[in-house]
Structure formats: structure tokens, C-alpha cells
């Protein structure tokens, strides 16, 4: 929907819950909509004004096939509110997970949060899925636990069979896959050797097989996570790039 360009996440679904039909937008005047939007998190006056203008524009362009009192509109409102409730429940669970992680006799959570692009939510979810990484004797065993086929992983080389297998922890795999994108985005202001590798492989790739490049990047991320946990140290870009050069020479 066009409204995605001006509202995302919880704010988007709160707008859908309040205005699931164009006639509901038309019933409120501009000032009412602006004042309501400003009650949402992160929306100041200018943002609220732009969003209101867009809502009104879309409301006048729409040609609904049902009235605002029909069951379909009520269902849209119900499901939007259901998503909001689930989002709030998820946040409460994440908060409990963070509180529990901070009571552990180590700095695992803080060390993972130090990786560029690793927000606290990502860090605590990775810890929850992988558990205590000290039980693994090397990073390759973490690969097997997650379900990533190591293929050929030497000096950044990748064979065509590099893939995600059908066994392993699919949730952890998805988390780490998404984390590569987060790390790459964060690298614009906070450099990371994993983002360097990902971008260099994309530029040098003869095909559009970015998924395989992301999987290879997950290998580097797993090695990094393992090193931070085992050595109980935060991420340092200079140390990581130095170690990467030593690894490549070996």
C-alpha cells in the first residue's frame, strides 16, 4: 500500500486499525487526524501532517466495493489489532529475555550487541536460539547445528553447492541471514569486516547469486560470534580485519 512510504511497523497497523475504510478518513477533518497521529510513537507535527495529507489523498482516490459497516472492514480492523497485540506480547517476551540474559555470569549479550547492526533484540534472540556457544568445540559445529552446508569455505571461495540444508535450527538460520542485511546497512556509519566481505563478493560476483554470498557471510558471522563469546570480548573492527588477514594467509 502507498501508506507504507510514510508509516511502518506498529504505526502502520495502528493507522489500519483506526482507518480500515476510506469513508472513515473522510468523516474526520484534517485537524482531528493530525492530532491523533501525533499520539503515535515517533510522529511529530510535520510527519503527522504529511501522513494526513496522504491518507486524505488516498481516501478520495479509493473506490470501495463495500461500505465501512460491512464485515470485511471489521475483519481488517480485527486483524490489524491482533497484529498489534502480538507485537506488544513479543516485546514483553524480548524484555524478559534481555533481563534474563543480563543475569548470566558472562558478557555474551553485550559482546553480541557490539557487532555493528546487531540490535539488542537480534542479540538476545541469537543467544536464545544458539544457547551457550562454549559447548561447541569450533565454529563449524555451530554451522552444523544451524543447518548450513559449509561447502568450500577457504579464503572466501565458494562452491556451487554452498547452501542451507533441510536440517538444523531454521529460526537461528533465518535470524543470522537477516542479520547480514542489518550489518551491511549499519556499515555505512559503523564498519564491519563482514559487510566488507559481503559487498566485495557482490561486486565481484559474475552472477546474481547473492543468497550464496549471504550464506558465506553467515559463516564469517558465526566465526565472529564464536570468537567474541569464547574470548569474552566486544567487537573491534581493527582486530577483526587483522585476524581476517591472518586467516586468509593460513
PDB file of N, CA and C in Angstrom, residues 37-85:
ATOM      1  N   UNK A  37      -2.627  11.233  15.007  1.00  0.00           N
ATOM      2  CA  UNK A  37      -1.341  10.693  14.555  1.00  0.00           C
ATOM      3  C   UNK A  37      -0.189  11.126  15.469  1.00  0.00           C
ATOM      4  N   UNK A  38      -0.273  12.337  16.003  1.00  0.00           N
ATOM      5  CA  UNK A  38       0.799  12.833  16.871  1.00  0.00           C
ATOM      6  C   UNK A  38       0.856  12.092  18.200  1.00  0.00           C
ATOM      7  N   UNK A  39      -0.172  11.314  18.513  1.00  0.00           N
ATOM      8  CA  UNK A  39      -0.156  10.484  19.722  1.00  0.00           C
ATOM      9  C   UNK A  39       0.634   9.191  19.506  1.00  0.00           C
ATOM     10  N   UNK A  40       0.906   8.858  18.233  1.00  0.00           N
ATOM     11  CA  UNK A  40       1.666   7.652  17.924  1.00  0.00           C
ATOM     12  C   UNK A  40       3.151   7.896  18.143  1.00  0.00           C
ATOM     13  N   UNK A  41       3.857   6.847  18.493  1.00  0.00           N
ATOM     14  CA  UNK A  41       5.272   6.960  18.816  1.00  0.00           C
ATOM     15  C   UNK A  41       6.091   7.411  17.611  1.00  0.00           C
ATOM     16  N   UNK A  42       6.905   8.438  17.805  1.00  0.00           N
ATOM     17  CA  UNK A  42       7.838   8.878  16.773  1.00  0.00           C
ATOM     18  C   UNK A  42       7.242   9.762  15.704  1.00  0.00           C
ATOM     19  N   UNK A  43       5.992  10.177  15.850  1.00  0.00           N
ATOM     20  CA  UNK A  43       5.367  11.034  14.834  1.00  0.00           C
ATOM     21  C   UNK A  43       5.187  12.442  15.391  1.00  0.00           C
ATOM     22  N   UNK A  44       5.973  13.375  14.845  1.00  0.00           N
ATOM     23  CA  UNK A  44       5.865  14.784  15.217  1.00  0.00           C
ATOM     24  C   UNK A  44       4.894  15.479  14.262  1.00  0.00           C
ATOM     25  N   UNK A  45       4.734  16.790  14.421  1.00  0.00           N
ATOM     26  CA  UNK A  45       3.706  17.521  13.667  1.00  0.00           C
ATOM     27  C   UNK A  45       3.903  17.418  12.159  1.00  0.00           C
ATOM     28  N   UNK A  46       5.121  17.677  11.680  1.00  0.00           N
ATOM     29  CA  UNK A  46       5.352  17.663  10.234  1.00  0.00           C
ATOM     30  C   UNK A  46       5.081  16.288   9.623  1.00  0.00           C
ATOM     31  N   UNK A  47       5.531  15.248  10.329  1.00  0.00           N
ATOM     32  CA  UNK A  47       5.286  13.882   9.868  1.00  0.00           C
ATOM     33  C   UNK A  47       3.787  13.592   9.867  1.00  0.00           C
ATOM     34  N   UNK A  48       3.099  14.008  10.933  1.00  0.00           N
ATOM     35  CA  UNK A  48       1.660  13.789  11.029  1.00  0.00           C
ATOM     36  C   UNK A  48       0.917  14.520   9.913  1.00  0.00           C
ATOM     37  N   UNK A  49       1.378  15.707   9.586  1.00  0.00           N
ATOM     38  CA  UNK A  49       0.735  16.488   8.520  1.00  0.00           C
ATOM     39  C   UNK A  49       0.904  15.809   7.155  1.00  0.00           C
ATOM     40  N   UNK A  50       2.120  15.315   6.878  1.00  0.00           N
ATOM     41  CA  UNK A  50       2.365  14.631   5.604  1.00  0.00           C
ATOM     42  C   UNK A  50       1.531  13.345   5.503  1.00  0.00           C
ATOM     43  N   UNK A  51       1.480  12.601   6.614  1.00  0.00           N
ATOM     44  CA  UNK A  51       0.712  11.357   6.624  1.00  0.00           C
ATOM     45  C   UNK A  51      -0.774  11.632   6.441  1.00  0.00           C
ATOM     46  N   UNK A  52      -1.266  12.679   7.080  1.00  0.00           N
ATOM     47  CA  UNK A  52      -2.674  13.049   6.945  1.00  0.00           C
ATOM     48  C   UNK A  52      -3.006  13.430   5.513  1.00  0.00           C
ATOM     49  N   UNK A  53      -2.148  14.218   4.896  1.00  0.00           N
ATOM     50  CA  UNK A  53      -2.374  14.612   3.503  1.00  0.00           C
ATOM     51  C   UNK A  53      -2.434  13.389   2.592  1.00  0.00           C
ATOM     52  N   UNK A  54      -1.543  12.418   2.861  1.00  0.00           N
ATOM     53  CA  UNK A  54      -1.521  11.201   2.050  1.00  0.00           C
ATOM     54  C   UNK A  54      -2.781  10.366   2.283  1.00  0.00           C
ATOM     55  N   UNK A  55      -3.197  10.251   3.542  1.00  0.00           N
ATOM     56  CA  UNK A  55      -4.409   9.497   3.858  1.00  0.00           C
ATOM     57  C   UNK A  55      -5.633  10.101   3.169  1.00  0.00           C
ATOM     58  N   UNK A  56      -5.741  11.401   3.223  1.00  0.00           N
ATOM     59  CA  UNK A  56      -6.882  12.084   2.603  1.00  0.00           C
ATOM     60  C   UNK A  56      -6.847  11.919   1.088  1.00  0.00           C
ATOM     61  N   UNK A  57      -5.644  12.023   0.519  1.00  0.00           N
ATOM     62  CA  UNK A  57      -5.493  11.837  -0.930  1.00  0.00           C
ATOM     63  C   UNK A  57      -5.932  10.430  -1.340  1.00  0.00           C
ATOM     64  N   UNK A  58      -5.467   9.419  -0.587  1.00  0.00           N
ATOM     65  CA  UNK A  58      -5.816   8.035  -0.904  1.00  0.00           C
ATOM     66  C   UNK A  58      -7.308   7.780  -0.699  1.00  0.00           C
ATOM     67  N   UNK A  59      -7.871   8.407   0.340  1.00  0.00           N
ATOM     68  CA  UNK A  59      -9.301   8.223   0.623  1.00  0.00           C
ATOM     69  C   UNK A  59     -10.170   8.727  -0.528  1.00  0.00           C
ATOM     70  N   UNK A  60      -9.748   9.823  -1.176  1.00  0.00           N
ATOM     71  CA  UNK A  60     -10.527  10.378  -2.274  1.00  0.00           C
ATOM     72  C   UNK A  60     -10.269   9.661  -3.590  1.00  0.00           C
ATOM     73  N   UNK A  61      -9.165   8.928  -3.672  1.00  0.00           N
ATOM     74  CA  UNK A  61      -8.875   8.148  -4.878  1.00  0.00           C
ATOM     75  C   UNK A  61      -9.516   6.762  -4.827  1.00  0.00           C
ATOM     76  N   UNK A  62      -9.860   6.313  -3.612  1.00  0.00           N
ATOM     77  CA  UNK A  62     -10.360   4.945  -3.438  1.00  0.00           C
ATOM     78  C   UNK A  62     -11.798   4.794  -3.931  1.00  0.00           C
ATOM     79  N   UNK A  63     -12.084   3.589  -4.462  1.00  0.00           N
ATOM     80  CA  UNK A  63     -13.436   3.224  -4.880  1.00  0.00           C
ATOM     81  C   UNK A  63     -13.798   1.912  -4.187  1.00  0.00           C
ATOM     82  N   UNK A  64     -14.268   1.992  -2.937  1.00  0.00           N
ATOM     83  CA  UNK A  64     -14.546   0.763  -2.166  1.00  0.00           C
ATOM     84  C   UNK A  64     -15.722  -0.009  -2.724  1.00  0.00           C
ATOM     85  N   UNK A  65     -15.633  -1.343  -2.626  1.00  0.00           N
ATOM     86  CA  UNK A  65     -16.736  -2.210  -3.071  1.00  0.00           C
ATOM     87  C   UNK A  65     -17.661  -2.571  -1.914  1.00  0.00           C
ATOM     88  N   UNK A  66     -17.268  -2.213  -0.691  1.00  0.00           N
ATOM     89  CA  UNK A  66     -18.117  -2.458   0.478  1.00  0.00           C
ATOM     90  C   UNK A  66     -18.207  -1.173   1.284  1.00  0.00           C
ATOM     91  N   UNK A  67     -19.212  -1.080   2.131  1.00  0.00           N
ATOM     92  CA  UNK A  67     -19.352   0.092   2.997  1.00  0.00           C
ATOM     93  C   UNK A  67     -18.494  -0.083   4.248  1.00  0.00           C
ATOM     94  N   UNK A  68     -18.299   0.991   4.979  1.00  0.00           N
ATOM     95  CA  UNK A  68     -17.445   0.933   6.165  1.00  0.00           C
ATOM     96  C   UNK A  68     -18.068   0.129   7.301  1.00  0.00           C
ATOM     97  N   UNK A  69     -19.355  -0.238   7.173  1.00  0.00           N
ATOM     98  CA  UNK A  69     -20.015  -1.037   8.206  1.00  0.00           C
ATOM     99  C   UNK A  69     -20.019  -2.529   7.882  1.00  0.00           C
ATOM    100  N   UNK A  70     -19.488  -2.909   6.721  1.00  0.00           N
ATOM    101  CA  UNK A  70     -19.508  -4.314   6.310  1.00  0.00           C
ATOM    102  C   UNK A  70     -18.517  -5.151   7.110  1.00  0.00           C
ATOM    103  N   UNK A  71     -18.744  -6.470   7.097  1.00  0.00           N
ATOM    104  CA  UNK A  71     -17.955  -7.393   7.902  1.00  0.00           C
ATOM    105  C   UNK A  71     -16.482  -7.407   7.470  1.00  0.00           C
ATOM    106  N   UNK A  72     -16.219  -7.200   6.166  1.00  0.00           N
ATOM    107  CA  UNK A  72     -14.837  -7.211   5.688  1.00  0.00           C
ATOM    108  C   UNK A  72     -14.014  -6.107   6.354  1.00  0.00           C
ATOM    109  N   UNK A  73     -14.629  -4.958   6.563  1.00  0.00           N
ATOM    110  CA  UNK A  73     -13.943  -3.835   7.207  1.00  0.00           C
ATOM    111  C   UNK A  73     -13.688  -4.152   8.674  1.00  0.00           C
ATOM    112  N   UNK A  74     -14.663  -4.783   9.314  1.00  0.00           N
ATOM    113  CA  UNK A  74     -14.488  -5.179  10.710  1.00  0.00           C
ATOM    114  C   UNK A  74     -13.379  -6.224  10.845  1.00  0.00           C
ATOM    115  N   UNK A  75     -13.284  -7.121   9.860  1.00  0.00           N
ATOM    116  CA  UNK A  75     -12.224  -8.129   9.881  1.00  0.00           C
ATOM    117  C   UNK A  75     -10.855  -7.489   9.725  1.00  0.00           C
ATOM    118  N   UNK A  76     -10.757  -6.512   8.830  1.00  0.00           N
ATOM    119  CA  UNK A  76      -9.480  -5.811   8.633  1.00  0.00           C
ATOM    120  C   UNK A  76      -9.047  -5.124   9.927  1.00  0.00           C
ATOM    121  N   UNK A  77      -9.999  -4.501  10.597  1.00  0.00           N
ATOM    122  CA  UNK A  77      -9.710  -3.832  11.863  1.00  0.00           C
ATOM    123  C   UNK A  77      -9.298  -4.841  12.930  1.00  0.00           C
ATOM    124  N   UNK A  78      -9.999  -5.977  12.963  1.00  0.00           N
ATOM    125  CA  UNK A  78      -9.685  -7.024  13.953  1.00  0.00           C
ATOM    126  C   UNK A  78      -8.274  -7.560  13.758  1.00  0.00           C
ATOM    127  N   UNK A  79      -7.920  -7.894  12.522  1.00  0.00           N
ATOM    128  CA  UNK A  79      -6.604  -8.485  12.272  1.00  0.00           C
ATOM    129  C   UNK A  79      -5.475  -7.474  12.496  1.00  0.00           C
ATOM    130  N   UNK A  80      -5.734  -6.205  12.188  1.00  0.00           N
ATOM    131  CA  UNK A  80      -4.733  -5.181  12.469  1.00  0.00           C
ATOM    132  C   UNK A  80      -4.489  -5.068  13.969  1.00  0.00           C
ATOM    133  N   UNK A  81      -5.570  -5.084  14.734  1.00  0.00           N
ATOM    134  CA  UNK A  81      -5.432  -5.007  16.189  1.00  0.00           C
ATOM    135  C   UNK A  81      -4.786  -6.257  16.746  1.00  0.00           C
ATOM    136  N   UNK A  82      -5.093  -7.405  16.135  1.00  0.00           N
ATOM    137  CA  UNK A  82      -4.476  -8.669  16.564  1.00  0.00           C
ATOM    138  C   UNK A  82      -2.970  -8.624  16.371  1.00  0.00           C
ATOM    139  N   UNK A  83      -2.525  -8.094  15.251  1.00  0.00           N
ATOM    140  CA  UNK A  83      -1.088  -7.953  14.993  1.00  0.00           C
ATOM    141  C   UNK A  83      -0.432  -7.021  16.007  1.00  0.00           C
ATOM    142  N   UNK A  84      -1.129  -5.958  16.366  1.00  0.00           N
ATOM    143  CA  UNK A  84      -0.600  -5.037  17.370  1.00  0.00           C
ATOM    144  C   UNK A  84      -0.468  -5.722  18.728  1.00  0.00           C
ATOM    145  N   UNK A  85      -1.462  -6.513  19.084  1.00  0.00           N
ATOM    146  CA  UNK A  85      -1.412  -7.241  20.356  1.00  0.00           C
ATOM    147  C   UNK A  85      -0.259  -8.238  20.376  1.00  0.00           C
TER     148      UNK A  85
END
